[in-house]
Coordinates of C-alpha atoms in Angstrom, one line a residue:
Chain A
M273 CA 28.1 4.0 -6.7
A274 CA 25.7 2.7 -4.0
L275 CA 25.1 5.5 -1.4
V276 CA 23.9 3.0 1.3
T277 CA 24.7 -0.7 1.9
P278 CA 22.4 -3.5 2.7
E279 CA 23.6 -3.5 6.1
V280 CA 22.8 0.1 6.7
I281 CA 19.2 -0.4 5.3
A282 CA 18.9 -3.5 7.5
Q283 CA 19.9 -1.5 10.7
V284 CA 17.3 1.3 9.6
A285 CA 14.6 -1.4 9.1
R286 CA 15.3 -2.7 12.7
L287 CA 14.9 0.9 14.1
A288 CA 11.6 1.1 12.1
R289 CA 10.4 -2.2 13.3
L290 CA 10.2 -3.8 9.9
R291 CA 11.6 -7.2 8.9
L292 CA 13.7 -6.9 5.6
E293 CA 15.7 -9.6 4.2
G294 CA 16.8 -11.5 1.1
P295 CA 15.7 -10.1 -2.4
D296 CA 13.4 -7.4 -0.6
L297 CA 16.6 -6.0 1.2
T298 CA 18.4 -5.9 -2.1
R299 CA 15.7 -4.2 -3.9
F300 CA 14.9 -1.6 -1.3
T301 CA 18.8 -0.9 -1.0
E302 CA 19.0 -0.3 -4.8
Q303 CA 15.8 2.0 -4.7
L304 CA 16.6 4.0 -1.8
S305 CA 20.3 4.4 -3.0
E306 CA 18.8 5.8 -6.2
I307 CA 16.5 8.3 -4.5
L308 CA 19.2 9.3 -2.2
Q309 CA 21.5 10.0 -5.1
Y310 CA 18.9 12.2 -6.6
V311 CA 18.5 14.1 -3.3
Q312 CA 22.2 14.8 -3.2
R313 CA 21.5 17.8 -5.6
L314 CA 20.6 19.8 -2.4
Q315 CA 24.1 19.8 -1.3
A316 CA 25.1 22.2 -4.1
V317 CA 22.7 24.8 -2.6
D318 CA 24.2 27.6 -0.6
T319 CA 22.1 27.6 2.6
E320 CA 24.8 29.2 4.8
R321 CA 22.7 32.2 6.0
V322 CA 19.2 30.4 5.5
E323 CA 17.0 29.5 8.5
P324 CA 15.2 26.2 8.4
T325 CA 11.3 26.4 7.8
T326 CA 9.6 23.8 10.0
H327 CA 6.2 25.2 9.5
V328 CA 4.9 27.8 7.0
L329 CA 2.3 29.5 9.4
P330 CA 3.5 32.1 11.9
L331 CA 1.8 30.3 14.8
S332 CA 3.6 29.5 18.0
N333 CA 2.5 28.1 21.5
V334 CA -1.0 27.2 20.4
L335 CA -2.8 26.3 23.7
R336 CA -6.4 25.9 24.6
K337 CA -7.9 26.7 28.0
D338 CA -6.8 24.1 30.6
E339 CA -10.4 23.0 31.3
P340 CA -11.6 19.4 31.6
R341 CA -14.0 18.3 28.9
P342 CA -15.6 15.0 27.9
S343 CA -13.5 12.5 26.0
L344 CA -14.4 9.3 24.1
P345 CA -15.8 6.6 26.6
S346 CA -13.1 4.2 27.5
D347 CA -15.1 1.2 26.5
T348 CA -15.5 2.5 22.8
V349 CA -11.9 3.1 22.7
I350 CA -10.7 -0.3 24.2
A351 CA -13.2 -1.9 21.8
L352 CA -11.0 -0.8 18.9
A353 CA -8.0 -2.9 20.1
P354 CA -7.1 -6.0 18.3
A355 CA -6.9 -7.9 21.7
Q356 CA -8.5 -6.8 24.8
R357 CA -9.2 -7.7 28.5
P358 CA -11.5 -4.7 29.4
P359 CA -10.7 -2.3 30.8
F360 CA -7.3 -3.1 29.3
V361 CA -5.7 -3.5 25.9
A362 CA -3.9 -6.9 25.8
V363 CA -0.4 -7.4 24.4
P364 CA 2.2 -10.3 24.5
K365 CA 3.9 -10.6 27.9
V366 CA 6.6 -8.1 28.5
I367 CA 7.9 -9.0 31.8
E368 CA 9.4 -12.3 32.6
T369 CA 8.1 -13.9 35.9
Chain B
M16 CA -35.2 11.2 -16.1
P17 CA -32.4 8.8 -17.5
V18 CA -30.3 7.0 -14.9
G19 CA -27.1 8.9 -14.1
D20 CA -28.7 12.4 -15.1
L21 CA -28.9 13.7 -11.5
A22 CA -25.5 12.1 -10.9
S23 CA -24.0 14.2 -13.5
K24 CA -25.1 17.5 -12.1
T25 CA -23.0 19.9 -10.0
I26 CA -23.7 20.7 -6.4
H27 CA -25.3 24.3 -7.5
E28 CA -27.6 22.6 -10.0
L29 CA -28.8 20.1 -7.5
R30 CA -29.3 22.8 -4.9
H31 CA -31.5 24.8 -7.1
M32 CA -33.6 21.7 -8.1
I33 CA -34.0 20.7 -4.3
Q34 CA -34.9 24.3 -3.4
A35 CA -37.5 24.4 -6.3
G36 CA -38.9 21.0 -5.1
T37 CA -38.2 19.3 -8.5
V38 CA -36.1 16.6 -6.9
S39 CA -35.5 15.0 -3.5
P40 CA -32.3 14.0 -1.5
P41 CA -33.5 10.3 -1.6
E42 CA -33.8 10.6 -5.5
I43 CA -30.4 11.9 -6.0
V44 CA -28.9 9.3 -3.8
D45 CA -30.7 6.4 -5.7
D46 CA -29.5 7.7 -9.0
L47 CA -25.9 8.0 -7.7
L48 CA -26.0 4.5 -6.2
A49 CA -27.3 3.2 -9.6
R50 CA -24.4 4.8 -11.3
I51 CA -21.9 3.4 -8.8
D52 CA -23.4 0.0 -9.0
R53 CA -22.8 0.0 -12.8
L54 CA -19.2 1.5 -12.8
N55 CA -17.5 0.7 -9.5
D56 CA -16.6 -3.0 -10.1
S57 CA -13.1 -3.8 -9.4
R58 CA -12.5 -4.7 -13.1
R59 CA -13.9 -1.4 -14.1
I60 CA -13.3 2.2 -12.6
H61 CA -13.2 1.0 -8.8
A62 CA -13.3 4.5 -7.4
Y63 CA -14.7 3.2 -4.0
L64 CA -13.2 0.6 -1.8
A65 CA -16.6 -0.3 -0.5
V66 CA -20.1 1.2 -0.8
D67 CA -22.8 0.4 1.8
P68 CA -26.1 1.6 -0.3
E69 CA -28.4 1.0 2.8
R70 CA -26.3 3.3 5.1
I71 CA -26.2 6.0 2.4
R72 CA -30.0 5.7 1.7
R73 CA -30.7 6.0 5.4
Q74 CA -28.6 9.2 5.6
A75 CA -30.7 10.8 2.8
A76 CA -34.0 9.7 4.2
D77 CA -33.2 10.8 7.7
L78 CA -31.9 14.2 7.0
P79 CA -33.2 16.4 9.9
A80 CA -35.5 19.2 8.9
S81 CA -33.1 21.7 10.7
A82 CA -30.5 20.8 7.9
R83 CA -32.8 22.2 5.3
A84 CA -31.2 25.7 5.4
G85 CA -27.7 24.1 5.0
Q86 CA -25.6 25.0 2.0
L87 CA -25.3 21.3 1.1
Y88 CA -28.7 20.0 2.1
G89 CA -29.3 16.7 0.4
I90 CA -26.1 16.9 -1.7
P91 CA -24.0 13.6 -1.5
I92 CA -20.2 14.2 -0.9
T93 CA -17.7 11.6 -1.5
V94 CA -14.9 11.2 1.1
K95 CA -11.4 10.0 0.7
A96 CA -10.6 6.7 2.9
N97 CA -8.0 8.7 5.2
I98 CA -10.7 11.1 6.6
C99 CA -12.4 9.7 9.6
V100 CA -16.2 9.2 9.3
A101 CA -17.7 7.9 12.6
G102 CA -18.6 4.2 12.3
E103 CA -17.4 4.0 8.6
E104 CA -14.3 2.0 7.7
T105 CA -11.4 4.5 7.4
S106 CA -8.6 2.1 6.1
C107 CA -6.4 4.6 4.2
A108 CA -6.3 1.7 1.6
S109 CA -3.9 -0.1 4.1
R110 CA -4.0 -3.7 5.6
I111 CA -2.7 -2.0 8.8
L112 CA -6.0 -0.2 9.2
E113 CA -8.4 -2.7 7.5
G114 CA -11.7 -2.8 9.4
F115 CA -10.9 0.3 11.5
R116 CA -14.0 2.3 12.2
P117 CA -13.3 5.5 13.9
P118 CA -15.5 6.4 16.8
Y119 CA -15.5 10.1 15.8
D120 CA -16.0 12.3 12.9
A121 CA -13.2 14.6 11.5
T122 CA -14.0 18.3 11.7
V123 CA -14.5 18.5 8.1
I124 CA -17.1 15.7 8.2
E125 CA -18.8 17.4 11.2
R126 CA -19.2 20.6 9.1
L127 CA -20.4 18.7 6.0
R128 CA -23.1 17.0 8.2
R129 CA -24.1 20.5 9.7
A130 CA -24.5 21.8 6.2
G131 CA -26.9 18.9 5.3
A132 CA -24.7 16.8 3.2
V133 CA -25.0 13.0 2.7
L134 CA -21.7 11.3 3.2
I135 CA -20.3 8.7 0.7
P136 CA -17.3 7.3 2.4
N137 CA -14.3 5.2 1.3
A138 CA -12.9 6.6 -1.9
N139 CA -9.9 4.6 -3.2
M140 CA -6.3 6.1 -2.6
D141 CA -2.7 5.1 -2.5
E142 CA -2.0 3.4 0.9
F143 CA -1.6 6.2 3.5
A144 CA -1.6 8.8 0.5
F145 CA 1.9 7.6 -0.5
G146 CA 1.9 7.7 -4.4
S147 CA 0.9 9.4 -7.6
S148 CA -1.3 6.7 -9.3
T149 CA -3.5 5.0 -6.7
E150 CA -1.7 1.8 -7.6
N151 CA -0.5 1.5 -4.0
S152 CA -3.9 0.8 -2.7
A153 CA -3.8 -2.4 -0.7
F154 CA -7.2 -3.3 -2.1
G155 CA -6.9 -2.8 -5.9
V156 CA -6.3 -0.1 -8.4
T157 CA -8.6 2.6 -9.7
R158 CA -8.9 3.2 -13.4
N159 CA -9.0 6.5 -15.2
P160 CA -12.6 7.1 -16.3
R161 CA -11.5 9.3 -19.2
A162 CA -9.0 6.8 -20.8
Q163 CA -9.8 4.2 -23.6
D164 CA -7.1 1.9 -22.1
D165 CA -6.0 1.0 -18.6
R166 CA -4.5 4.2 -17.2
V167 CA -4.1 5.6 -13.7
P168 CA -6.3 8.2 -12.3
G169 CA -3.4 9.7 -10.7
G170 CA -3.0 9.8 -6.9
S171 CA -3.1 9.8 -4.2
S172 CA -6.7 10.9 -4.3
G173 CA -7.4 8.9 -7.5
G174 CA -10.6 7.4 -6.1
S175 CA -12.2 10.9 -5.4
A176 CA -11.0 12.2 -8.8
A177 CA -12.3 9.2 -10.8
A178 CA -15.6 9.3 -8.8
V179 CA -16.2 12.9 -9.7
A180 CA -15.1 12.5 -13.3
S181 CA -17.2 9.4 -14.0
N182 CA -20.4 10.9 -12.2
M183 CA -20.1 8.4 -9.4
A184 CA -19.9 11.5 -7.1
I185 CA -21.3 15.0 -7.2
A186 CA -18.0 16.4 -5.5
A187 CA -15.5 14.9 -3.3
L188 CA -12.9 15.6 -0.5
G189 CA -9.3 14.4 -1.0
S190 CA -6.0 15.3 0.7
D191 CA -2.9 16.8 -0.8
T192 CA 0.5 16.5 0.7
G193 CA 2.6 17.0 -2.6
G194 CA -0.1 17.2 -5.3
S195 CA -2.5 14.3 -4.2
I196 CA -5.6 16.4 -5.0
R197 CA -4.4 18.4 -8.0
Q198 CA -2.5 15.7 -10.0
P199 CA -5.5 13.2 -10.1
A200 CA -7.8 16.3 -10.8
S201 CA -5.7 16.9 -13.8
F202 CA -5.5 13.4 -15.0
C203 CA -9.3 12.9 -14.5
G204 CA -10.5 16.4 -16.0
V205 CA -11.9 17.7 -12.9
L206 CA -11.1 20.8 -10.6
G207 CA -8.9 20.1 -7.5
L208 CA -7.9 22.5 -4.8
K209 CA -5.1 22.4 -2.3
P210 CA -6.0 25.1 0.2
T211 CA -3.6 27.3 2.1
Y212 CA -1.9 25.3 4.9
G213 CA -4.1 26.0 8.0
R214 CA -7.1 26.9 6.0
V215 CA -9.0 23.6 6.7
S216 CA -8.8 21.7 9.8
R217 CA -6.9 18.3 9.7
Y218 CA -8.5 17.0 12.9
G219 CA -9.6 13.5 11.9
L220 CA -7.4 13.4 8.8
V221 CA -5.1 10.3 9.2
A222 CA -1.6 12.2 9.2
F223 CA 1.0 11.7 6.5
A224 CA 3.3 14.6 6.6
S225 CA 2.1 17.1 9.2
S226 CA 3.7 20.2 7.9
L227 CA 2.4 19.7 4.4
D228 CA -1.0 17.8 4.6
Q229 CA -4.3 19.7 3.7
I230 CA -7.9 18.7 3.0
G231 CA -9.4 20.1 -0.1
P232 CA -12.3 19.7 -2.6
L233 CA -12.5 18.0 -6.0
A234 CA -15.3 19.2 -8.1
K235 CA -17.0 19.6 -11.4
D236 CA -16.6 23.2 -11.5
A237 CA -15.2 26.3 -9.8
E238 CA -18.5 27.2 -8.1
D239 CA -18.9 23.7 -6.6
A240 CA -15.2 23.9 -5.4
A241 CA -16.0 27.3 -3.8
M242 CA -19.3 26.0 -2.2
L243 CA -17.3 23.1 -0.6
L244 CA -14.5 25.3 0.7
N245 CA -17.1 27.7 2.1
V246 CA -18.3 24.7 4.4
I247 CA -15.0 23.1 5.2
A248 CA -12.8 25.9 5.8
G249 CA -12.3 27.9 9.2
H250 CA -10.4 27.8 12.5
D251 CA -10.7 24.6 14.6
E252 CA -9.1 24.5 18.2
R253 CA -8.7 20.9 17.7
D254 CA -6.1 21.3 15.2
S255 CA -3.2 23.5 16.5
T256 CA -2.0 24.3 13.0
S257 CA -5.4 25.7 11.9
A258 CA -5.2 29.3 11.1
P259 CA -7.5 31.9 13.1
V260 CA -8.1 33.7 9.8
E261 CA -11.5 34.8 8.6
V262 CA -13.4 32.8 6.0
P263 CA -14.6 35.0 3.0
D264 CA -17.6 33.9 0.9
Y265 CA -15.8 32.1 -1.8
V266 CA -19.1 31.8 -3.9
A267 CA -19.7 35.6 -3.8
A268 CA -16.1 36.2 -5.0
L269 CA -16.4 34.0 -7.9
R270 CA -18.2 36.3 -10.2
R271 CA -15.9 39.2 -9.7
P272 CA -14.5 40.5 -13.0
L273 CA -10.9 39.6 -13.6
K274 CA -9.9 43.1 -14.4
D275 CA -6.5 44.2 -12.7
V276 CA -5.4 40.8 -12.1
T277 CA -1.9 39.8 -13.2
I278 CA -0.7 36.4 -14.0
G279 CA 2.9 35.5 -13.5
L280 CA 4.4 32.9 -15.8
P281 CA 7.5 31.1 -14.5
E282 CA 10.3 29.3 -16.2
I283 CA 9.7 25.8 -15.2
P284 CA 11.8 22.7 -15.6
S285 CA 10.9 21.5 -19.0
E286 CA 12.5 18.1 -18.7
G287 CA 9.8 15.5 -19.3
L288 CA 7.1 18.1 -20.1
D289 CA 4.7 16.6 -22.8
Q290 CA 4.2 18.9 -25.8
H291 CA 0.4 18.5 -25.6
V292 CA 0.6 19.7 -22.0
R293 CA 2.6 22.7 -23.0
A294 CA 0.3 23.5 -25.8
A295 CA -2.9 23.2 -23.6
V296 CA -1.4 25.4 -21.0
D297 CA -0.3 27.9 -23.6
G298 CA -3.9 28.0 -25.0
A299 CA -5.3 28.7 -21.5
I300 CA -2.8 31.7 -21.1
E301 CA -4.1 33.1 -24.3
V302 CA -7.6 32.8 -23.0
F303 CA -6.7 34.9 -19.8
R304 CA -5.1 37.5 -22.2
T305 CA -8.4 37.8 -24.2
L306 CA -10.0 38.4 -20.8
G307 CA -7.8 41.4 -20.3
V308 CA -5.4 39.7 -17.8
K309 CA -1.7 40.9 -17.9
T310 CA 0.9 38.4 -17.9
V311 CA 4.4 38.8 -16.6
P312 CA 7.5 36.6 -16.4
V313 CA 8.3 35.5 -12.8
E314 CA 11.3 33.6 -11.5
L315 CA 11.1 30.5 -9.2
P316 CA 14.8 29.7 -9.2
N317 CA 14.7 26.9 -6.5
I318 CA 11.6 25.0 -7.9
D319 CA 14.0 22.3 -9.5
K320 CA 15.0 21.5 -5.9
A321 CA 11.4 20.9 -4.7
I322 CA 11.1 17.2 -5.3
A323 CA 14.4 16.5 -3.4
T324 CA 13.4 18.7 -0.5
Y325 CA 10.0 17.0 -0.5
Y326 CA 11.1 13.6 -0.3
I327 CA 13.4 14.3 2.6
I328 CA 10.7 16.3 4.7
A329 CA 7.7 14.2 3.8
T330 CA 9.3 11.0 4.4
A331 CA 10.8 12.0 7.7
E332 CA 7.5 13.2 8.9
A333 CA 5.8 10.1 7.6
S334 CA 8.2 7.8 9.2
S335 CA 7.4 9.4 12.6
N336 CA 3.7 9.6 12.0
L337 CA 3.6 5.9 11.1
A338 CA 5.2 4.9 14.2
R339 CA 1.8 4.7 15.9
Y340 CA 0.9 1.6 13.9
D341 CA 2.1 -1.0 16.1
G342 CA -0.9 -3.5 16.4
V343 CA -1.6 -2.5 19.9
K344 CA -4.5 0.0 20.0
Y345 CA -6.5 -0.3 16.8
G346 CA -6.4 -1.9 13.3
F347 CA -4.5 -5.0 12.2
R348 CA -2.4 -7.1 14.6
A349 CA -0.4 -10.0 13.1
A350 CA -0.8 -13.5 14.7
S351 CA 2.6 -13.8 16.4
G352 CA 3.6 -16.4 18.9
G353 CA 6.7 -14.5 20.0
S354 CA 7.5 -11.3 22.2
L355 CA 6.0 -7.9 22.0
T356 CA 8.9 -6.8 19.7
D357 CA 8.2 -9.8 17.4
M358 CA 4.5 -8.7 17.5
Y359 CA 5.5 -5.2 16.3
L360 CA 7.8 -6.5 13.7
D361 CA 5.2 -8.9 12.3
T362 CA 2.4 -6.5 12.3
R363 CA 4.3 -3.8 10.5
T364 CA 6.0 -6.0 8.0
Q365 CA 2.6 -7.6 7.1
G366 CA 0.5 -4.5 7.5
F367 CA 2.4 -2.0 5.4
G368 CA 2.7 -2.3 1.6
A369 CA 6.1 -1.7 -0.5
E370 CA 5.6 2.1 -0.9
A371 CA 4.8 2.7 2.8
K372 CA 8.0 0.6 3.8
R373 CA 10.1 2.6 1.5
R374 CA 9.0 6.0 2.9
I375 CA 9.3 4.7 6.3
L376 CA 12.8 3.5 5.7
L377 CA 13.8 6.7 3.9
G378 CA 12.3 8.8 6.7
T379 CA 14.0 7.0 9.4
Y380 CA 17.3 7.1 7.6
V381 CA 17.2 10.9 6.9
L382 CA 16.4 11.6 10.6
S383 CA 19.0 9.1 12.0
Q384 CA 22.2 10.3 13.8
G385 CA 24.9 11.3 11.5
Y386 CA 22.6 12.1 8.6
Y387 CA 20.0 14.5 10.0
E388 CA 22.1 17.6 9.2
A389 CA 23.0 16.5 5.6
Y390 CA 19.4 15.7 4.8
Y391 CA 16.7 16.8 7.2
L392 CA 18.1 20.2 8.2
K393 CA 19.3 20.9 4.7
G394 CA 15.9 20.2 3.2
M395 CA 14.3 22.5 5.7
K396 CA 16.6 25.3 4.6
V397 CA 16.0 24.7 1.0
R398 CA 12.3 24.8 1.9
T399 CA 12.8 28.3 3.1
L400 CA 14.4 29.3 -0.2
I401 CA 11.4 27.9 -2.1
K402 CA 9.0 29.7 0.0
Q403 CA 11.0 32.9 -0.5
D404 CA 10.8 32.4 -4.3
F405 CA 6.9 32.6 -4.2
D406 CA 6.9 35.5 -1.7
D407 CA 9.0 37.3 -4.3
A408 CA 6.9 36.2 -7.2
F409 CA 3.7 37.4 -5.6
T410 CA 5.1 41.0 -5.3
A411 CA 4.9 40.9 -9.1
C412 CA 1.6 39.1 -9.7
H413 CA -1.5 37.9 -8.2
I414 CA -1.6 34.4 -9.6
V415 CA 1.3 32.2 -10.8
L416 CA 0.2 29.8 -13.7
M417 CA 1.9 26.5 -14.8
P418 CA 0.9 22.9 -15.6
T419 CA -0.3 20.6 -12.9
A420 CA 1.5 17.7 -14.3
P421 CA 4.2 17.1 -16.9
T422 CA 2.2 14.5 -18.8
P423 CA -1.5 13.3 -19.1
A424 CA -2.4 10.1 -17.2
F425 CA 0.0 7.3 -17.6
R426 CA -0.6 3.5 -18.1
L427 CA -1.1 1.3 -15.2
K428 CA 2.3 -0.4 -14.1
E429 CA 4.2 2.1 -16.2
K430 CA 5.9 3.6 -13.3
L431 CA 5.2 1.1 -10.4
D432 CA 8.6 -0.5 -10.3
D433 CA 10.5 2.8 -10.6
P434 CA 9.7 5.0 -7.4
L435 CA 11.8 8.0 -8.5
Q436 CA 10.1 8.3 -11.9
M437 CA 6.8 8.1 -9.9
Y438 CA 8.1 10.9 -7.6
L439 CA 9.1 13.2 -10.6
S440 CA 5.4 13.2 -11.7
D441 CA 4.8 15.6 -8.9
I442 CA 7.4 18.1 -10.0
Y443 CA 5.0 21.1 -10.5
T444 CA 2.7 20.4 -7.6
I445 CA 5.1 19.9 -4.7
S446 CA 6.3 23.4 -4.3
A447 CA 2.9 24.7 -3.3
N448 CA 2.9 22.3 -0.2
L449 CA 6.4 23.3 0.7
A450 CA 5.4 27.1 0.5
G451 CA 2.0 26.4 2.1
I452 CA 0.2 28.3 -0.5
P453 CA -3.2 27.5 -2.2
A454 CA -3.2 25.9 -5.8
L455 CA -6.0 25.0 -7.9
S456 CA -5.9 22.5 -10.8
V457 CA -8.4 23.4 -13.7
P458 CA -9.1 21.4 -16.8
C459 CA -7.7 23.2 -19.8
G460 CA -7.7 20.8 -22.8
A461 CA -7.0 17.3 -23.7
G462 CA -4.3 15.4 -25.7
P463 CA -5.0 13.8 -29.1
D464 CA -6.2 10.6 -27.4
G465 CA -8.7 12.6 -25.2
L466 CA -6.8 12.3 -22.0
P467 CA -7.4 15.4 -20.0
I468 CA -4.7 18.2 -19.2
G469 CA -4.9 20.5 -16.3
M470 CA -3.4 23.9 -15.6
Q471 CA -2.3 24.9 -12.2
L472 CA -3.2 28.4 -10.6
L473 CA -1.2 29.4 -7.4
A474 CA -1.7 32.4 -5.1
A475 CA -0.4 33.9 -1.9
P476 CA -1.7 32.5 1.4
F477 CA -5.4 32.7 1.9
Q478 CA -6.1 34.1 -1.6
E479 CA -8.1 31.1 -2.7
S480 CA -10.9 33.6 -3.8
L481 CA -8.7 34.8 -6.5
L482 CA -8.0 31.3 -7.7
F483 CA -11.9 30.5 -7.9
Q484 CA -12.4 33.8 -9.7
A485 CA -9.8 33.1 -12.5
A486 CA -11.1 29.5 -12.8
H487 CA -14.7 30.7 -13.1
A488 CA -13.8 33.4 -15.7
Y489 CA -11.9 30.8 -17.7
E490 CA -14.8 28.3 -17.5
Q491 CA -17.3 31.0 -18.8
A492 CA -14.9 32.0 -21.6
T493 CA -14.5 28.4 -22.7
D494 CA -18.0 27.1 -22.3
W495 CA -17.0 24.5 -19.8
P496 CA -20.5 23.5 -18.7
S497 CA -21.3 22.1 -22.3
R498 CA -17.7 20.8 -22.7
R499 CA -17.9 18.9 -19.4
R500 CA -21.3 17.3 -20.4
N501 CA -20.0 16.2 -23.8
W502 CA -16.9 14.7 -22.2
R503 CA -18.2 11.2 -21.7
S504 CA -15.8 8.9 -23.5
G505 CA -13.5 6.1 -22.1
N506 CA -14.1 3.6 -19.3
A507 CA -17.1 5.5 -18.1
G508 CA -18.9 5.3 -21.4

């Protein structure tokens, strides 16, 4: 039995900003269904009184001193962008005029 | 001296030679580059995505006099393609980061430079470290240098492991989220350490799963691995998960006798465990017994849930870490005539390979409304149980010993179309990441076809010294230096 349908995977793909259709959608749905089926074995584990582990280290609220310090020069960083109009990064138009 | 002779040496051997004045850093680099030139072709081992001999030679020629006292003065260290080296392409073997040259060094790179190392960047890997075979690299596979036929080097740090095993590297850095240092170390016949979570700064490591990722060494022997950890370990305020725990001298700890050490032997899932792997690991246990080590049975009752737990937690974290690749600030942007959303969709669809997409989809699914409790929250709770298993085991023993991988290196394409089978090859390595404990893979034999087999030694948090000590004692007892030198068959011949 398939745990997920192509419709569900297509919706997840839209959320993740990936295009997925045709044979790819069918193949991914089958593979993800098989992986989710395998993962189902966790449902049998009794975790009634178990706290979740998010991080293994007993560290919390790690802060550094709130002092200004030099950062990378903005032209160095802007130069990494695939499209630029210094001092800005360029993207397709967002707002209709 | 014959070509490749310097390249075959360990860090500590080269260090002694440099100190004695019998060899210079440029000579070492020349020999290594000659070896790389012969073996790195994409039809051969292909451990590196790209090599720029001039830049590497310049580093060796320009080493400052102040670096002379450094622990790694003049020693070339290979770096996996997901660790930022300023000005060097750091693509994570992904199209989406093709051509990306970070403007800064990762903390581990800063430390290597300070110690006088010469950096050899760009070791091949599975895209974004997603995989166990290095076949998910967007820029071509790496072949196992120890195999007679086309076999995987393991993954995801397959380039680093294959480079060390074929003497295209002296030693290397990799990253390990579920076994990505240890499993390729096992497949290629080298040592590979995943340090304790928090032991090594991840600042400048491209994030995969932030509660699991660690950077660690791949090396030709325990002493080299200890030397590298000495340099890269320690607190870093730029990584909030870095632990403010003192760094011992791992090399000094190496030669302590193994007396009074107890090794715990767990019952492990034996489905799919190759008989030669079992025999090699049993042989290693006998060696430890002859060294006077006591062995006790220990229980890890939840280890059979490790893979299911891992593929929930790791994919959830990966889907969120990979949300940043949108074609705006760096890396690849698809030529898209449409809206901003179309640009995001085209960039990510063209930029990510199949395994990256699978993991993003799985991670997005397990985090989405209605599924979070059944998957992600459940996974984090089972993680607690797995961690408790190890806490309990380490009250009865100092080191837990088990195989690193259920089989020796498999064939190219053997598991590529079956993601679940690929995931199952990490069955013994994953729990160390979930528990945050250090684990070291040590070569302990070979199958009938000469394919290497590794054993895995695990210890309580921040007990890396014990692992090095055990590995070193094993190497001495089994004459590893001469076995390693004679182990030159296969693709690297």
